[in-house]
């Protein structure tokens, strides 16, 4: 059985992954409306990945006999200031997710739940990759600056990345 402290933080993580999925979906639609098809596809895929992260937690709680709470949807923003603003928000969001995962690890250790601790290691590695990816994208955007041709190539790069980033659990 899951200890109540663990059930609580895992359900909180479900909410965070679900809101990430919604947030990236909103970003994807905004990029699509700006003609950035590759970036939009990248974010659609990212949104799907977040849903997969959420589902993995849902199944884990259920398998351990815990109670899953499916959270209500919170409406994300409908518009963003710029493509840079989008990826700054992605990075900020991912840093929060990493903090939340580190907190779960702390709780696991404090109540000696080594099974959940082991399960969460997948998320620890995933966060390393996601933060690094967001930073790489921001570096690319900084290099491009106001160069429209650069933005075209950036969008094409992200189209390519969107076909590589989906990983199945
Ligand atoms: Fe599932 Fe991007 O954190």
PDB file of C-alpha atoms and ligand atoms in Angstrom:
ATOM      1  CA  UNK A   1       0.000   0.000   0.000  1.00  0.00           C
ATOM      2  CA  UNK A   2       1.087   3.555  -0.652  1.00  0.00           C
ATOM      3  CA  UNK A   3       1.734   5.718   2.384  1.00  0.00           C
ATOM      4  CA  UNK A   4      -0.558   8.777   2.517  1.00  0.00           C
ATOM      5  CA  UNK A   5       2.390  11.201   2.211  1.00  0.00           C
ATOM      6  CA  UNK A   6       3.490   9.489  -0.994  1.00  0.00           C
ATOM      7  CA  UNK A   7      -0.026   9.296  -2.411  1.00  0.00           C
ATOM      8  CA  UNK A   8      -0.395  13.029  -1.804  1.00  0.00           C
ATOM      9  CA  UNK A   9       2.828  14.106  -3.550  1.00  0.00           C
ATOM     10  CA  UNK A  10       2.267  11.715  -6.469  1.00  0.00           C
ATOM     11  CA  UNK A  11      -1.235  13.109  -7.001  1.00  0.00           C
ATOM     12  CA  UNK A  12       0.235  16.607  -6.890  1.00  0.00           C
ATOM     13  CA  UNK A  13       2.695  15.527  -9.569  1.00  0.00           C
ATOM     14  CA  UNK A  14      -0.185  14.205 -11.699  1.00  0.00           C
ATOM     15  CA  UNK A  15      -1.663  17.687 -11.555  1.00  0.00           C
ATOM     16  CA  UNK A  16       1.632  19.279 -12.549  1.00  0.00           C
ATOM     17  CA  UNK A  17       2.170  16.936 -15.510  1.00  0.00           C
ATOM     18  CA  UNK A  18      -1.432  17.450 -16.645  1.00  0.00           C
ATOM     19  CA  UNK A  19      -1.061  21.221 -16.455  1.00  0.00           C
ATOM     20  CA  UNK A  20       2.243  20.990 -18.368  1.00  0.00           C
ATOM     21  CA  UNK A  21       0.434  19.098 -21.096  1.00  0.00           C
ATOM     22  CA  UNK A  22      -2.280  21.762 -21.318  1.00  0.00           C
ATOM     23  CA  UNK A  23       0.251  24.574 -21.196  1.00  0.00           C
ATOM     24  CA  UNK A  24       2.344  23.163 -24.056  1.00  0.00           C
ATOM     25  CA  UNK A  25      -0.806  22.505 -26.046  1.00  0.00           C
ATOM     26  CA  UNK A  26      -1.704  26.204 -25.714  1.00  0.00           C
ATOM     27  CA  UNK A  27       1.817  27.144 -26.842  1.00  0.00           C
ATOM     28  CA  UNK A  28       1.556  24.759 -29.803  1.00  0.00           C
ATOM     29  CA  UNK A  29      -1.650  26.368 -31.028  1.00  0.00           C
ATOM     30  CA  UNK A  30      -0.181  29.866 -30.634  1.00  0.00           C
ATOM     31  CA  UNK A  31       2.930  28.896 -32.662  1.00  0.00           C
ATOM     32  CA  UNK A  32       0.686  27.321 -35.305  1.00  0.00           C
ATOM     33  CA  UNK A  33      -1.253  30.579 -35.592  1.00  0.00           C
ATOM     34  CA  UNK A  34       2.064  32.378 -36.218  1.00  0.00           C
ATOM     35  CA  UNK A  35       3.022  30.034 -39.062  1.00  0.00           C
ATOM     36  CA  UNK A  36       5.730  28.267 -37.059  1.00  0.00           C
ATOM     37  CA  UNK A  37       4.637  24.778 -38.036  1.00  0.00           C
ATOM     38  CA  UNK A  38       7.786  22.928 -36.929  1.00  0.00           C
ATOM     39  CA  UNK A  39       7.816  24.610 -33.517  1.00  0.00           C
ATOM     40  CA  UNK A  40       4.127  23.945 -33.183  1.00  0.00           C
ATOM     41  CA  UNK A  41       4.596  20.231 -33.947  1.00  0.00           C
ATOM     42  CA  UNK A  42       7.431  20.074 -31.434  1.00  0.00           C
ATOM     43  CA  UNK A  43       5.148  21.526 -28.755  1.00  0.00           C
ATOM     44  CA  UNK A  44       2.231  19.244 -29.703  1.00  0.00           C
ATOM     45  CA  UNK A  45       4.566  16.295 -29.192  1.00  0.00           C
ATOM     46  CA  UNK A  46       5.842  17.780 -25.963  1.00  0.00           C
ATOM     47  CA  UNK A  47       2.278  18.109 -24.754  1.00  0.00           C
ATOM     48  CA  UNK A  48       1.687  14.419 -25.578  1.00  0.00           C
ATOM     49  CA  UNK A  49       4.831  13.495 -23.655  1.00  0.00           C
ATOM     50  CA  UNK A  50       3.560  15.311 -20.585  1.00  0.00           C
ATOM     51  CA  UNK A  51       0.312  13.399 -20.774  1.00  0.00           C
ATOM     52  CA  UNK A  52       2.349  10.206 -20.924  1.00  0.00           C
ATOM     53  CA  UNK A  53       4.251  11.351 -17.803  1.00  0.00           C
ATOM     54  CA  UNK A  54       0.918  11.892 -16.097  1.00  0.00           C
ATOM     55  CA  UNK A  55      -0.435   8.491 -17.165  1.00  0.00           C
ATOM     56  CA  UNK A  56       2.647   6.711 -15.908  1.00  0.00           C
ATOM     57  CA  UNK A  57       1.967   8.170 -12.445  1.00  0.00           C
ATOM     58  CA  UNK A  58      -1.746   7.325 -12.635  1.00  0.00           C
ATOM     59  CA  UNK A  59      -0.926   3.692 -13.381  1.00  0.00           C
ATOM     60  CA  UNK A  60       1.757   3.497 -10.711  1.00  0.00           C
ATOM     61  CA  UNK A  61      -0.582   4.780  -7.979  1.00  0.00           C
ATOM     62  CA  UNK A  62      -3.323   2.370  -9.093  1.00  0.00           C
ATOM     63  CA  UNK A  63      -0.988  -0.601  -9.216  1.00  0.00           C
ATOM     64  CA  UNK A  64       0.174   0.136  -5.665  1.00  0.00           C
ATOM     65  CA  UNK A  65      -3.412   0.239  -4.387  1.00  0.00           C
ATOM     66  CA  UNK A  66      -3.522   4.019  -3.990  1.00  0.00           C
ATOM     67  CA  UNK A  67      -6.261   6.483  -4.857  1.00  0.00           C
ATOM     68  CA  UNK A  68      -5.780   8.528  -7.996  1.00  0.00           C
ATOM     69  CA  UNK A  69      -7.222  12.030  -8.164  1.00  0.00           C
ATOM     70  CA  UNK A  70      -7.693  13.308 -11.712  1.00  0.00           C
ATOM     71  CA  UNK A  71      -7.381  17.085 -11.495  1.00  0.00           C
ATOM     72  CA  UNK A  72      -9.640  19.729 -13.034  1.00  0.00           C
ATOM     73  CA  UNK A  73      -8.330  21.577 -16.064  1.00  0.00           C
ATOM     74  CA  UNK A  74      -6.926  25.071 -15.586  1.00  0.00           C
ATOM     75  CA  UNK A  75      -7.011  27.295 -18.645  1.00  0.00           C
ATOM     76  CA  UNK A  76      -3.509  28.178 -19.840  1.00  0.00           C
ATOM     77  CA  UNK A  77      -2.745  31.519 -21.548  1.00  0.00           C
ATOM     78  CA  UNK A  78      -4.124  31.935 -25.061  1.00  0.00           C
ATOM     79  CA  UNK A  79      -1.384  34.230 -26.276  1.00  0.00           C
ATOM     80  CA  UNK A  80       2.354  34.677 -25.762  1.00  0.00           C
ATOM     81  CA  UNK A  81       4.668  37.666 -26.268  1.00  0.00           C
ATOM     82  CA  UNK A  82       7.158  35.944 -28.586  1.00  0.00           C
ATOM     83  CA  UNK A  83       8.776  32.638 -29.454  1.00  0.00           C
ATOM     84  CA  UNK A  84      11.535  33.461 -26.920  1.00  0.00           C
ATOM     85  CA  UNK A  85       8.885  34.085 -24.278  1.00  0.00           C
ATOM     86  CA  UNK A  86       7.378  30.669 -25.054  1.00  0.00           C
ATOM     87  CA  UNK A  87      10.640  28.815 -24.487  1.00  0.00           C
ATOM     88  CA  UNK A  88      11.566  30.900 -21.434  1.00  0.00           C
ATOM     89  CA  UNK A  89       8.258  29.776 -19.965  1.00  0.00           C
ATOM     90  CA  UNK A  90       8.975  26.171 -20.968  1.00  0.00           C
ATOM     91  CA  UNK A  91      12.311  26.279 -19.150  1.00  0.00           C
ATOM     92  CA  UNK A  92      10.805  27.977 -16.095  1.00  0.00           C
ATOM     93  CA  UNK A  93       8.067  25.371 -16.024  1.00  0.00           C
ATOM     94  CA  UNK A  94      10.495  22.458 -16.350  1.00  0.00           C
ATOM     95  CA  UNK A  95      12.662  23.834 -13.518  1.00  0.00           C
ATOM     96  CA  UNK A  96       9.531  23.817 -11.317  1.00  0.00           C
ATOM     97  CA  UNK A  97       8.762  20.252 -12.365  1.00  0.00           C
ATOM     98  CA  UNK A  98      12.311  19.210 -11.446  1.00  0.00           C
ATOM     99  CA  UNK A  99      11.929  20.817  -8.021  1.00  0.00           C
ATOM    100  CA  UNK A 100       8.684  18.991  -7.494  1.00  0.00           C
ATOM    101  CA  UNK A 101      10.291  15.672  -8.453  1.00  0.00           C
ATOM    102  CA  UNK A 102      13.186  16.319  -6.091  1.00  0.00           C
ATOM    103  CA  UNK A 103      10.647  16.961  -3.357  1.00  0.00           C
ATOM    104  CA  UNK A 104       8.995  13.587  -4.059  1.00  0.00           C
ATOM    105  CA  UNK A 105      12.402  11.922  -3.778  1.00  0.00           C
ATOM    106  CA  UNK A 106      12.903  13.625  -0.384  1.00  0.00           C
ATOM    107  CA  UNK A 107       9.521  12.371   0.827  1.00  0.00           C
ATOM    108  CA  UNK A 108      10.297   8.833  -0.417  1.00  0.00           C
ATOM    109  CA  UNK A 109      13.514   8.801   1.577  1.00  0.00           C
ATOM    110  CA  UNK A 110      11.880  10.246   4.690  1.00  0.00           C
ATOM    111  CA  UNK A 111       9.220   7.503   4.778  1.00  0.00           C
ATOM    112  CA  UNK A 112      11.574   4.793   3.419  1.00  0.00           C
ATOM    113  CA  UNK A 113       9.491   4.090   0.306  1.00  0.00           C
ATOM    114  CA  UNK A 114      12.247   2.695  -1.896  1.00  0.00           C
ATOM    115  CA  UNK A 115       9.866   1.339  -4.538  1.00  0.00           C
ATOM    116  CA  UNK A 116       8.531   4.809  -5.328  1.00  0.00           C
ATOM    117  CA  UNK A 117      12.050   6.180  -5.035  1.00  0.00           C
ATOM    118  CA  UNK A 118      13.148   3.703  -7.705  1.00  0.00           C
ATOM    119  CA  UNK A 119      10.133   4.486  -9.916  1.00  0.00           C
ATOM    120  CA  UNK A 120      10.883   8.213  -9.711  1.00  0.00           C
ATOM    121  CA  UNK A 121      14.407   7.785 -11.080  1.00  0.00           C
ATOM    122  CA  UNK A 122      12.936   7.690 -14.586  1.00  0.00           C
ATOM    123  CA  UNK A 123      11.530  11.187 -13.974  1.00  0.00           C
ATOM    124  CA  UNK A 124      14.859  12.423 -12.622  1.00  0.00           C
ATOM    125  CA  UNK A 125      16.613  11.447 -15.891  1.00  0.00           C
ATOM    126  CA  UNK A 126      13.752  12.766 -17.991  1.00  0.00           C
ATOM    127  CA  UNK A 127      13.956  16.172 -16.292  1.00  0.00           C
ATOM    128  CA  UNK A 128      17.680  16.405 -16.966  1.00  0.00           C
ATOM    129  CA  UNK A 129      16.955  15.901 -20.669  1.00  0.00           C
ATOM    130  CA  UNK A 130      13.988  18.263 -20.759  1.00  0.00           C
ATOM    131  CA  UNK A 131      15.816  21.112 -19.046  1.00  0.00           C
ATOM    132  CA  UNK A 132      18.859  20.641 -21.281  1.00  0.00           C
ATOM    133  CA  UNK A 133      16.641  20.641 -24.373  1.00  0.00           C
ATOM    134  CA  UNK A 134      14.867  23.850 -23.330  1.00  0.00           C
ATOM    135  CA  UNK A 135      18.249  25.522 -22.703  1.00  0.00           C
ATOM    136  CA  UNK A 136      19.575  24.388 -26.111  1.00  0.00           C
ATOM    137  CA  UNK A 137      16.494  25.817 -27.819  1.00  0.00           C
ATOM    138  CA  UNK A 138      16.892  29.136 -25.991  1.00  0.00           C
ATOM    139  CA  UNK A 139      20.571  29.259 -27.027  1.00  0.00           C
ATOM    140  CA  UNK A 140      19.551  28.738 -30.645  1.00  0.00           C
ATOM    141  CA  UNK A 141      16.998  31.556 -30.392  1.00  0.00           C
ATOM    142  CA  UNK A 142      19.584  33.876 -28.920  1.00  0.00           C
ATOM    143  CA  UNK A 143      21.952  33.107 -31.804  1.00  0.00           C
ATOM    144  CA  UNK A 144      19.253  33.851 -34.360  1.00  0.00           C
ATOM    145  CA  UNK A 145      18.274  37.189 -32.835  1.00  0.00           C
ATOM    146  CA  UNK A 146      16.122  39.116 -35.304  1.00  0.00           C
ATOM    147  CA  UNK A 147      17.257  37.109 -38.359  1.00  0.00           C
ATOM    148  CA  UNK A 148      14.089  35.899 -40.175  1.00  0.00           C
ATOM    149  CA  UNK A 149      16.023  33.357 -42.241  1.00  0.00           C
ATOM    150  CA  UNK A 150      17.448  31.991 -39.013  1.00  0.00           C
ATOM    151  CA  UNK A 151      13.937  31.628 -37.632  1.00  0.00           C
ATOM    152  CA  UNK A 152      12.937  29.620 -40.704  1.00  0.00           C
ATOM    153  CA  UNK A 153      15.846  27.222 -40.092  1.00  0.00           C
ATOM    154  CA  UNK A 154      15.054  27.100 -36.377  1.00  0.00           C
ATOM    155  CA  UNK A 155      11.491  26.075 -37.160  1.00  0.00           C
ATOM    156  CA  UNK A 156      12.750  23.342 -39.470  1.00  0.00           C
ATOM    157  CA  UNK A 157      15.125  22.091 -36.742  1.00  0.00           C
ATOM    158  CA  UNK A 158      12.275  21.864 -34.285  1.00  0.00           C
ATOM    159  CA  UNK A 159      10.209  19.931 -36.799  1.00  0.00           C
ATOM    160  CA  UNK A 160      13.015  17.386 -36.891  1.00  0.00           C
ATOM    161  CA  UNK A 161      13.316  17.330 -33.099  1.00  0.00           C
ATOM    162  CA  UNK A 162       9.594  16.775 -32.743  1.00  0.00           C
ATOM    163  CA  UNK A 163       9.952  13.382 -34.380  1.00  0.00           C
ATOM    164  CA  UNK A 164      12.800  12.397 -32.025  1.00  0.00           C
ATOM    165  CA  UNK A 165      11.629  13.536 -28.594  1.00  0.00           C
ATOM    166  CA  UNK A 166       8.709  11.182 -28.041  1.00  0.00           C
ATOM    167  CA  UNK A 167       9.768   8.327 -25.802  1.00  0.00           C
ATOM    168  CA  UNK A 168       7.487   5.633 -24.613  1.00  0.00           C
ATOM    169  CA  UNK A 169       7.558   4.521 -20.963  1.00  0.00           C
TER     170      UNK A 169
HETATM  171 FE1  LIG B   1       6.884  15.890 -17.355  1.00  0.00          FE
HETATM  172 FE2  LIG B   1       8.310  18.192 -18.695  1.00  0.00          FE
HETATM  173  O1  LIG B   1       7.866  17.354 -17.152  1.00  0.00           O
END
